[in-house]
Amino acid sequence: MRGRFLRRAVLFFAAVVVFTSLLSSLVQWGMRGVMHLAGAPPGAVAPPAWGALHPLLVVLVVVLLVAVFGGSGGFRRMAGPVEDVLAALGRVADGDLSARVPERGSPEGRTLARSFNIMAERLQYENEQRRNLLTDISHELRTPLSVLQGTLEGMLDGIYPRDNEHLALSLDETKALARLIEDLRTLATADSAGLSLTKAPVDLAELARESIAAFNDQAVSAGVALTFDAEPGPPPIVEADGERVRQVLGNLIGNALRYTPRGGTVRLRCDPAGAGGVGLAVEDTGTGISADALPHVFDRFYKSKESRGTGLGLAIAKSLVEAHGGEIAAESEPGRGTTIRIVLPRYDAV
């Protein structure tokens, strides 16, 4: 496209040069004829030279008129989209991110307008996301701080006794704040490509068993069966940062237990995912996710009406999985549970 645009620009400027040369020649010939006729005696006949030039001048006039109208149309087709984009850029510079331009003119002009519109839409979306992010962070920080402040003030004023129960409540709120800050730090480092991964060969099945064991007590207290299944065969070895993968599994298993009612089941399943990957799926028999909420479950701070978390767990899981070069996806049906599946690259010892 860039080559076509340059060729058209060269042809346009070449046409301008030819047009200027022809116009100059026409003016010179016309001036010579006028001066010759003006100096001829009354009744004299124009010399043959002028008569021979007359048909040529008529042809040149026609050619020049066609060039003028055709060139002006072509110039408008080329310059119009550029003028639209320049005007819209001025609006964006003034803070109006809703500025859009019509797609018109030459193919290059339409492509330019389309590219600008896509850029403006992304800027507007990211600006809205930034505002929503700040609002959500403020809300999530305010809640534990309010509880912590109220509890401490109550103990100082003598409303609450200074016992271990109220101290433990304050400690829990500080832990909630620390988790939120750590989650935000993880997302920020992942966004800036500054997330440090210490990759090594990892037995994904063994890592999954360890993650299951860490949640056994919580599952027993919630009355939920927590199981692990792995296909028989060689150990599924992946090249990954074990601690980060354990963090991903912790988020997924914790979410599954949170939304699975007593008597339900959470199953962690490990299986091959093609020749180049290993898959892990966390399946639960919980409340499920509605169809309109499912596309947004990996968005930051996105919470459905039933959500009780901060809305960062799945966003962090997505960032960590993609940092490993893997994939993550969600399947769900209301009332029939949810499945979150991740695929990590298989370790190649060669």
Short mmCIF file of C-alpha atoms in Angstrom, two decimals:
data_model
loop_
_atom_site.label_atom_id
_atom_site.label_comp_id
_atom_site.label_asym_id
_atom_site.label_seq_id
_atom_site.Cartn_x
_atom_site.Cartn_y
_atom_site.Cartn_z
CA MET A 1 0.00 0.00 0.00
CA ARG A 2 2.83 2.38 0.81
CA GLY A 3 4.41 1.64 -2.59
CA ARG A 4 1.15 2.38 -4.42
CA PHE A 5 0.78 5.63 -2.54
CA LEU A 6 4.33 6.70 -3.43
CA ARG A 7 3.79 5.82 -7.09
CA ARG A 8 0.61 7.84 -7.19
CA ALA A 9 2.33 10.78 -5.52
CA VAL A 10 5.17 10.66 -8.07
CA LEU A 11 2.72 10.52 -10.96
CA PHE A 12 0.75 13.39 -9.50
CA PHE A 13 3.79 15.64 -9.17
CA ALA A 14 4.96 14.62 -12.66
CA ALA A 15 1.55 15.65 -13.98
CA VAL A 16 1.92 18.98 -12.21
CA VAL A 17 5.30 19.55 -13.86
CA VAL A 18 3.94 18.65 -17.31
CA PHE A 19 0.91 20.84 -16.76
CA THR A 20 3.10 23.78 -15.75
CA SER A 21 5.34 23.32 -18.79
CA LEU A 22 2.42 23.12 -21.21
CA LEU A 23 0.74 26.14 -19.65
CA SER A 24 3.96 28.13 -19.94
CA SER A 25 4.35 27.15 -23.62
CA LEU A 26 0.72 28.01 -24.32
CA VAL A 27 1.08 31.43 -22.76
CA GLN A 28 4.27 32.10 -24.72
CA TRP A 29 2.69 31.05 -28.04
CA GLY A 30 -0.38 33.09 -27.33
CA MET A 31 1.63 36.16 -26.47
CA ARG A 32 3.69 35.81 -29.67
CA GLY A 33 0.56 35.51 -31.78
CA VAL A 34 -1.09 38.49 -30.14
CA MET A 35 2.04 40.59 -30.51
CA HIS A 36 2.39 39.52 -34.18
CA LEU A 37 -1.22 40.37 -34.98
CA ALA A 38 -0.99 43.61 -33.08
CA GLY A 39 2.00 44.65 -35.21
CA ALA A 40 0.47 43.59 -38.57
CA PRO A 41 -1.10 46.28 -40.87
CA PRO A 42 -4.89 46.48 -41.13
CA GLY A 43 -6.38 43.81 -43.37
CA ALA A 44 -3.22 41.74 -43.31
CA VAL A 45 -3.56 37.99 -43.20
CA ALA A 46 -1.91 36.07 -40.39
CA PRO A 47 1.27 34.42 -41.43
CA PRO A 48 1.28 30.66 -42.03
CA ALA A 49 3.27 30.02 -38.88
CA TRP A 50 0.47 31.29 -36.63
CA GLY A 51 -2.15 29.45 -38.62
CA ALA A 52 -0.21 26.22 -38.18
CA LEU A 53 0.00 26.75 -34.43
CA HIS A 54 -3.70 27.45 -34.03
CA PRO A 55 -4.96 23.79 -34.10
CA LEU A 56 -2.15 22.76 -31.78
CA LEU A 57 -3.14 25.44 -29.28
CA VAL A 58 -6.76 24.24 -29.35
CA VAL A 59 -5.61 20.69 -28.59
CA LEU A 60 -3.38 21.95 -25.79
CA VAL A 61 -6.23 23.93 -24.27
CA VAL A 62 -8.44 20.84 -24.24
CA VAL A 63 -5.67 18.72 -22.75
CA LEU A 64 -4.98 21.35 -20.10
CA LEU A 65 -8.65 21.62 -19.16
CA VAL A 66 -8.88 17.85 -18.80
CA ALA A 67 -5.67 17.84 -16.74
CA VAL A 68 -6.95 20.64 -14.51
CA PHE A 69 -10.29 19.03 -13.73
CA GLY A 70 -8.87 15.51 -13.51
CA GLY A 71 -5.91 16.63 -11.43
CA SER A 72 -8.07 18.64 -9.05
CA GLY A 73 -10.33 15.62 -8.54
CA GLY A 74 -7.35 13.36 -7.89
CA PHE A 75 -5.82 15.91 -5.56
CA ARG A 76 -9.06 16.15 -3.59
CA ARG A 77 -9.22 12.36 -3.33
CA MET A 78 -5.66 12.29 -1.97
CA ALA A 79 -5.78 15.37 0.21
CA GLY A 80 -9.32 14.99 1.58
CA PRO A 81 -8.64 12.01 3.89
CA VAL A 82 -5.39 13.61 5.05
CA GLU A 83 -7.25 16.80 5.98
CA ASP A 84 -9.86 14.73 7.85
CA VAL A 85 -7.17 12.91 9.82
CA LEU A 86 -5.33 16.15 10.63
CA ALA A 87 -8.54 17.72 11.93
CA ALA A 88 -9.33 14.62 14.01
CA LEU A 89 -5.78 14.57 15.40
CA GLY A 90 -6.31 18.11 16.62
CA ARG A 91 -9.46 17.00 18.45
CA VAL A 92 -7.63 14.05 20.00
CA ALA A 93 -4.81 16.37 21.10
CA ASP A 94 -7.45 18.52 22.81
CA GLY A 95 -8.71 15.49 24.73
CA ASP A 96 -11.64 14.42 22.54
CA LEU A 97 -10.96 10.69 22.14
CA SER A 98 -14.32 10.14 20.44
CA ALA A 99 -13.04 11.79 17.24
CA ARG A 100 -13.48 9.62 14.14
CA VAL A 101 -12.99 10.25 10.42
CA PRO A 102 -15.05 9.00 7.45
CA GLU A 103 -13.46 6.37 5.25
CA ARG A 104 -13.44 7.98 1.81
CA GLY A 105 -11.18 8.80 -1.13
CA SER A 106 -8.51 6.55 -2.60
CA PRO A 107 -7.75 3.08 -1.19
CA GLU A 108 -4.77 4.53 0.63
CA GLY A 109 -6.93 7.33 2.06
CA ARG A 110 -9.53 4.84 3.29
CA THR A 111 -6.79 2.74 4.86
CA LEU A 112 -5.37 5.82 6.58
CA ALA A 113 -8.81 6.75 7.94
CA ARG A 114 -9.48 3.19 9.09
CA SER A 115 -6.13 2.99 10.87
CA PHE A 116 -6.78 6.29 12.63
CA ASN A 117 -10.23 5.15 13.75
CA ILE A 118 -8.82 1.91 15.15
CA MET A 119 -6.12 3.86 17.01
CA ALA A 120 -8.69 6.31 18.42
CA GLU A 121 -10.97 3.46 19.55
CA ARG A 122 -8.08 1.78 21.37
CA LEU A 123 -7.08 5.03 23.03
CA GLN A 124 -10.66 5.65 24.14
CA TYR A 125 -11.02 2.08 25.44
CA GLU A 126 -7.72 2.19 27.34
CA ASN A 127 -8.61 5.56 28.82
CA GLU A 128 -11.93 4.18 30.05
CA GLN A 129 -10.16 1.11 31.42
CA ARG A 130 -7.69 3.33 33.26
CA ARG A 131 -10.48 5.33 34.86
CA ASN A 132 -12.37 2.19 35.84
CA LEU A 133 -9.17 0.69 37.22
CA LEU A 134 -8.54 3.69 39.45
CA THR A 135 -12.14 3.60 40.66
CA ASP A 136 -11.97 -0.13 41.42
CA ILE A 137 -8.62 0.14 43.19
CA SER A 138 -9.96 2.95 45.37
CA HIS A 139 -12.98 0.84 46.27
CA GLU A 140 -10.98 -2.28 47.03
CA LEU A 141 -8.53 -0.36 49.22
CA ARG A 142 -11.24 1.57 51.02
CA THR A 143 -13.11 -1.50 52.29
CA PRO A 144 -10.35 -3.16 54.37
CA LEU A 145 -9.02 0.21 55.48
CA SER A 146 -12.46 1.20 56.78
CA VAL A 147 -12.80 -2.05 58.71
CA LEU A 148 -9.28 -1.72 60.08
CA GLN A 149 -9.76 1.91 61.06
CA GLY A 150 -13.14 1.23 62.69
CA THR A 151 -11.81 -1.69 64.71
CA LEU A 152 -8.74 0.19 65.96
CA GLU A 153 -10.74 3.31 66.83
CA GLY A 154 -13.32 1.15 68.65
CA MET A 155 -10.60 -0.45 70.75
CA LEU A 156 -9.01 2.91 71.54
CA ASP A 157 -12.38 4.41 72.53
CA GLY A 158 -13.26 1.43 74.69
CA ILE A 159 -16.14 0.32 72.49
CA TYR A 160 -14.39 -2.94 71.62
CA PRO A 161 -12.27 -4.91 74.09
CA ARG A 162 -8.59 -5.17 73.24
CA ASP A 163 -8.70 -8.93 72.85
CA ASN A 164 -7.27 -11.40 70.39
CA GLU A 165 -10.53 -11.59 68.43
CA HIS A 166 -10.44 -7.93 67.38
CA LEU A 167 -6.68 -7.99 66.89
CA ALA A 168 -7.06 -11.00 64.60
CA LEU A 169 -9.75 -9.16 62.63
CA SER A 170 -7.39 -6.21 62.14
CA LEU A 171 -4.61 -8.58 61.11
CA ASP A 172 -6.87 -10.24 58.53
CA GLU A 173 -7.62 -6.87 56.96
CA THR A 174 -3.93 -6.01 56.73
CA LYS A 175 -3.37 -9.37 55.00
CA ALA A 176 -6.17 -8.53 52.54
CA LEU A 177 -4.46 -5.23 51.78
CA ALA A 178 -1.11 -6.97 51.32
CA ARG A 179 -2.66 -9.49 48.89
CA LEU A 180 -4.29 -6.72 46.88
CA ILE A 181 -1.05 -4.75 46.65
CA GLU A 182 0.89 -7.88 45.64
CA ASP A 183 -1.71 -8.69 42.97
CA LEU A 184 -1.48 -5.18 41.56
CA ARG A 185 2.32 -5.39 41.55
CA THR A 186 2.20 -8.70 39.66
CA LEU A 187 -0.12 -7.24 37.02
CA ALA A 188 2.00 -4.12 36.66
CA THR A 189 5.23 -6.08 36.16
CA ALA A 190 3.52 -8.39 33.66
CA ASP A 191 2.25 -5.39 31.67
CA SER A 192 5.66 -3.77 31.55
CA ALA A 193 7.31 -7.01 30.42
CA GLY A 194 9.34 -6.86 33.62
CA LEU A 195 7.98 -10.10 35.05
CA SER A 196 10.94 -12.28 35.93
CA LEU A 197 10.43 -15.99 35.29
CA THR A 198 12.88 -18.61 36.50
CA LYS A 199 12.11 -21.39 34.06
CA ALA A 200 13.17 -24.98 34.57
CA PRO A 201 11.78 -28.44 33.74
CA VAL A 202 8.72 -28.96 35.96
CA ASP A 203 6.60 -32.07 36.45
CA LEU A 204 3.18 -30.50 36.02
CA ALA A 205 1.33 -33.46 37.54
CA GLU A 206 3.45 -33.36 40.69
CA LEU A 207 2.98 -29.60 40.95
CA ALA A 208 -0.78 -30.08 40.62
CA ARG A 209 -0.79 -32.66 43.43
CA GLU A 210 1.08 -30.24 45.69
CA SER A 211 -1.42 -27.49 44.91
CA ILE A 212 -4.33 -29.82 45.68
CA ALA A 213 -2.75 -30.76 49.01
CA ALA A 214 -2.48 -27.09 50.00
CA PHE A 215 -6.28 -26.73 49.68
CA ASN A 216 -7.34 -30.01 51.30
CA ASP A 217 -8.24 -28.47 54.66
CA GLN A 218 -10.23 -25.67 53.03
CA ALA A 219 -12.09 -28.19 50.87
CA VAL A 220 -12.94 -30.37 53.88
CA SER A 221 -14.25 -27.33 55.79
CA ALA A 222 -16.39 -26.33 52.79
CA GLY A 223 -17.71 -29.87 52.31
CA VAL A 224 -16.35 -30.05 48.75
CA ALA A 225 -14.58 -33.08 47.26
CA LEU A 226 -11.20 -32.08 45.84
CA THR A 227 -9.69 -34.61 43.41
CA PHE A 228 -6.87 -34.93 40.90
CA ASP A 229 -6.76 -36.99 37.70
CA ALA A 230 -3.80 -37.55 35.38
CA GLU A 231 -3.54 -39.72 32.32
CA PRO A 232 -1.09 -42.64 32.65
CA GLY A 233 2.20 -42.37 30.86
CA PRO A 234 5.45 -40.42 31.11
CA PRO A 235 5.47 -37.43 33.47
CA PRO A 236 4.11 -34.28 31.80
CA ILE A 237 7.20 -32.07 31.88
CA VAL A 238 6.88 -28.38 31.02
CA GLU A 239 9.42 -25.57 30.96
CA ALA A 240 8.04 -23.11 33.50
CA ASP A 241 8.54 -21.14 36.67
CA GLY A 242 7.20 -23.51 39.30
CA GLU A 243 6.23 -20.81 41.81
CA ARG A 244 4.32 -18.82 39.21
CA VAL A 245 2.46 -21.90 37.97
CA ARG A 246 1.64 -22.76 41.59
CA GLN A 247 0.27 -19.22 41.96
CA VAL A 248 -1.95 -19.75 38.90
CA LEU A 249 -3.27 -23.06 40.23
CA GLY A 250 -3.87 -21.49 43.63
CA ASN A 251 -6.03 -18.78 42.07
CA LEU A 252 -7.99 -21.28 39.98
CA ILE A 253 -8.56 -23.81 42.77
CA GLY A 254 -9.45 -21.07 45.26
CA ASN A 255 -12.03 -19.63 42.87
CA ALA A 256 -13.52 -23.08 42.22
CA LEU A 257 -13.88 -23.81 45.95
CA ARG A 258 -15.39 -20.38 46.56
CA TYR A 259 -18.24 -20.92 44.10
CA THR A 260 -18.88 -24.64 44.62
CA PRO A 261 -21.63 -25.40 47.17
CA ARG A 262 -21.34 -28.00 49.90
CA GLY A 263 -21.53 -31.49 48.46
CA GLY A 264 -20.00 -30.41 45.16
CA THR A 265 -16.77 -31.43 43.48
CA VAL A 266 -13.65 -29.65 42.26
CA ARG A 267 -11.44 -31.71 39.99
CA LEU A 268 -7.97 -30.88 38.70
CA ARG A 269 -7.19 -32.81 35.51
CA CYS A 270 -3.87 -33.09 33.67
CA ASP A 271 -3.72 -34.33 30.08
CA PRO A 272 -1.75 -33.84 26.84
CA ALA A 273 -2.63 -30.86 24.67
CA GLY A 274 -1.22 -31.72 21.29
CA ALA A 275 2.38 -32.48 20.47
CA GLY A 276 3.78 -29.27 21.90
CA GLY A 277 1.85 -28.69 25.11
CA VAL A 278 0.44 -30.03 28.37
CA GLY A 279 -3.02 -29.10 29.59
CA LEU A 280 -4.40 -28.53 33.07
CA ALA A 281 -8.10 -28.09 33.69
CA VAL A 282 -9.84 -27.04 36.91
CA GLU A 283 -13.44 -28.26 36.79
CA ASP A 284 -16.09 -27.52 39.38
CA THR A 285 -19.79 -28.24 39.89
CA GLY A 286 -20.51 -24.73 41.14
CA THR A 287 -22.96 -22.04 40.17
CA GLY A 288 -21.40 -21.42 36.76
CA ILE A 289 -20.99 -18.17 34.84
CA SER A 290 -23.64 -16.46 32.73
CA ALA A 291 -23.12 -16.16 28.97
CA ASP A 292 -22.83 -12.35 29.09
CA ALA A 293 -20.21 -12.46 31.87
CA LEU A 294 -18.08 -15.30 30.46
CA PRO A 295 -16.15 -13.17 27.88
CA HIS A 296 -15.05 -10.79 30.68
CA VAL A 297 -13.90 -13.19 33.41
CA PHE A 298 -10.23 -12.49 32.64
CA ASP A 299 -10.69 -8.69 32.74
CA ARG A 300 -9.21 -6.88 35.70
CA PHE A 301 -11.57 -6.08 38.54
CA TYR A 302 -14.44 -7.61 36.61
CA LYS A 303 -16.93 -9.09 39.05
CA SER A 304 -20.32 -10.58 38.36
CA LYS A 305 -23.22 -10.06 40.74
CA GLU A 306 -22.31 -13.28 42.55
CA SER A 307 -18.59 -12.49 42.79
CA ARG A 308 -17.04 -12.13 46.21
CA GLY A 309 -13.38 -11.60 45.30
CA THR A 310 -11.36 -8.64 44.11
CA GLY A 311 -11.70 -9.49 40.43
CA LEU A 312 -7.93 -9.92 40.00
CA GLY A 313 -7.39 -13.66 40.40
CA LEU A 314 -8.21 -14.74 36.84
CA ALA A 315 -6.56 -11.64 35.37
CA ILE A 316 -3.33 -12.57 37.16
CA ALA A 317 -3.65 -16.18 36.03
CA LYS A 318 -4.04 -15.04 32.43
CA SER A 319 -0.99 -12.74 32.64
CA LEU A 320 1.20 -15.47 34.15
CA VAL A 321 0.11 -18.16 31.70
CA GLU A 322 0.70 -15.89 28.69
CA ALA A 323 4.09 -14.89 30.11
CA HIS A 324 5.00 -18.58 29.83
CA GLY A 325 3.86 -18.63 26.21
CA GLY A 326 0.75 -20.62 27.16
CA GLU A 327 -2.99 -20.19 26.76
CA ILE A 328 -5.95 -20.02 29.13
CA ALA A 329 -9.67 -20.30 28.41
CA ALA A 330 -12.94 -20.61 30.31
CA GLU A 331 -16.04 -22.68 29.66
CA SER A 332 -19.15 -22.46 31.79
CA GLU A 333 -22.87 -22.93 31.93
CA PRO A 334 -25.07 -21.48 34.69
CA GLY A 335 -25.99 -24.15 37.21
CA ARG A 336 -23.64 -26.74 35.72
CA GLY A 337 -20.21 -25.52 36.80
CA THR A 338 -17.14 -23.98 35.23
CA THR A 339 -13.96 -25.29 33.60
CA ILE A 340 -10.79 -23.21 33.39
CA ARG A 341 -8.18 -24.79 31.15
CA ILE A 342 -4.56 -23.77 30.71
CA VAL A 343 -2.01 -25.09 28.23
CA LEU A 344 1.75 -24.74 28.82
CA PRO A 345 4.57 -25.54 26.38
CA ARG A 346 6.04 -28.99 26.81
CA TYR A 347 9.70 -29.16 27.81
CA ASP A 348 11.98 -30.07 24.94
CA ALA A 349 15.18 -31.64 26.25
CA VAL A 350 16.89 -31.50 22.83
#
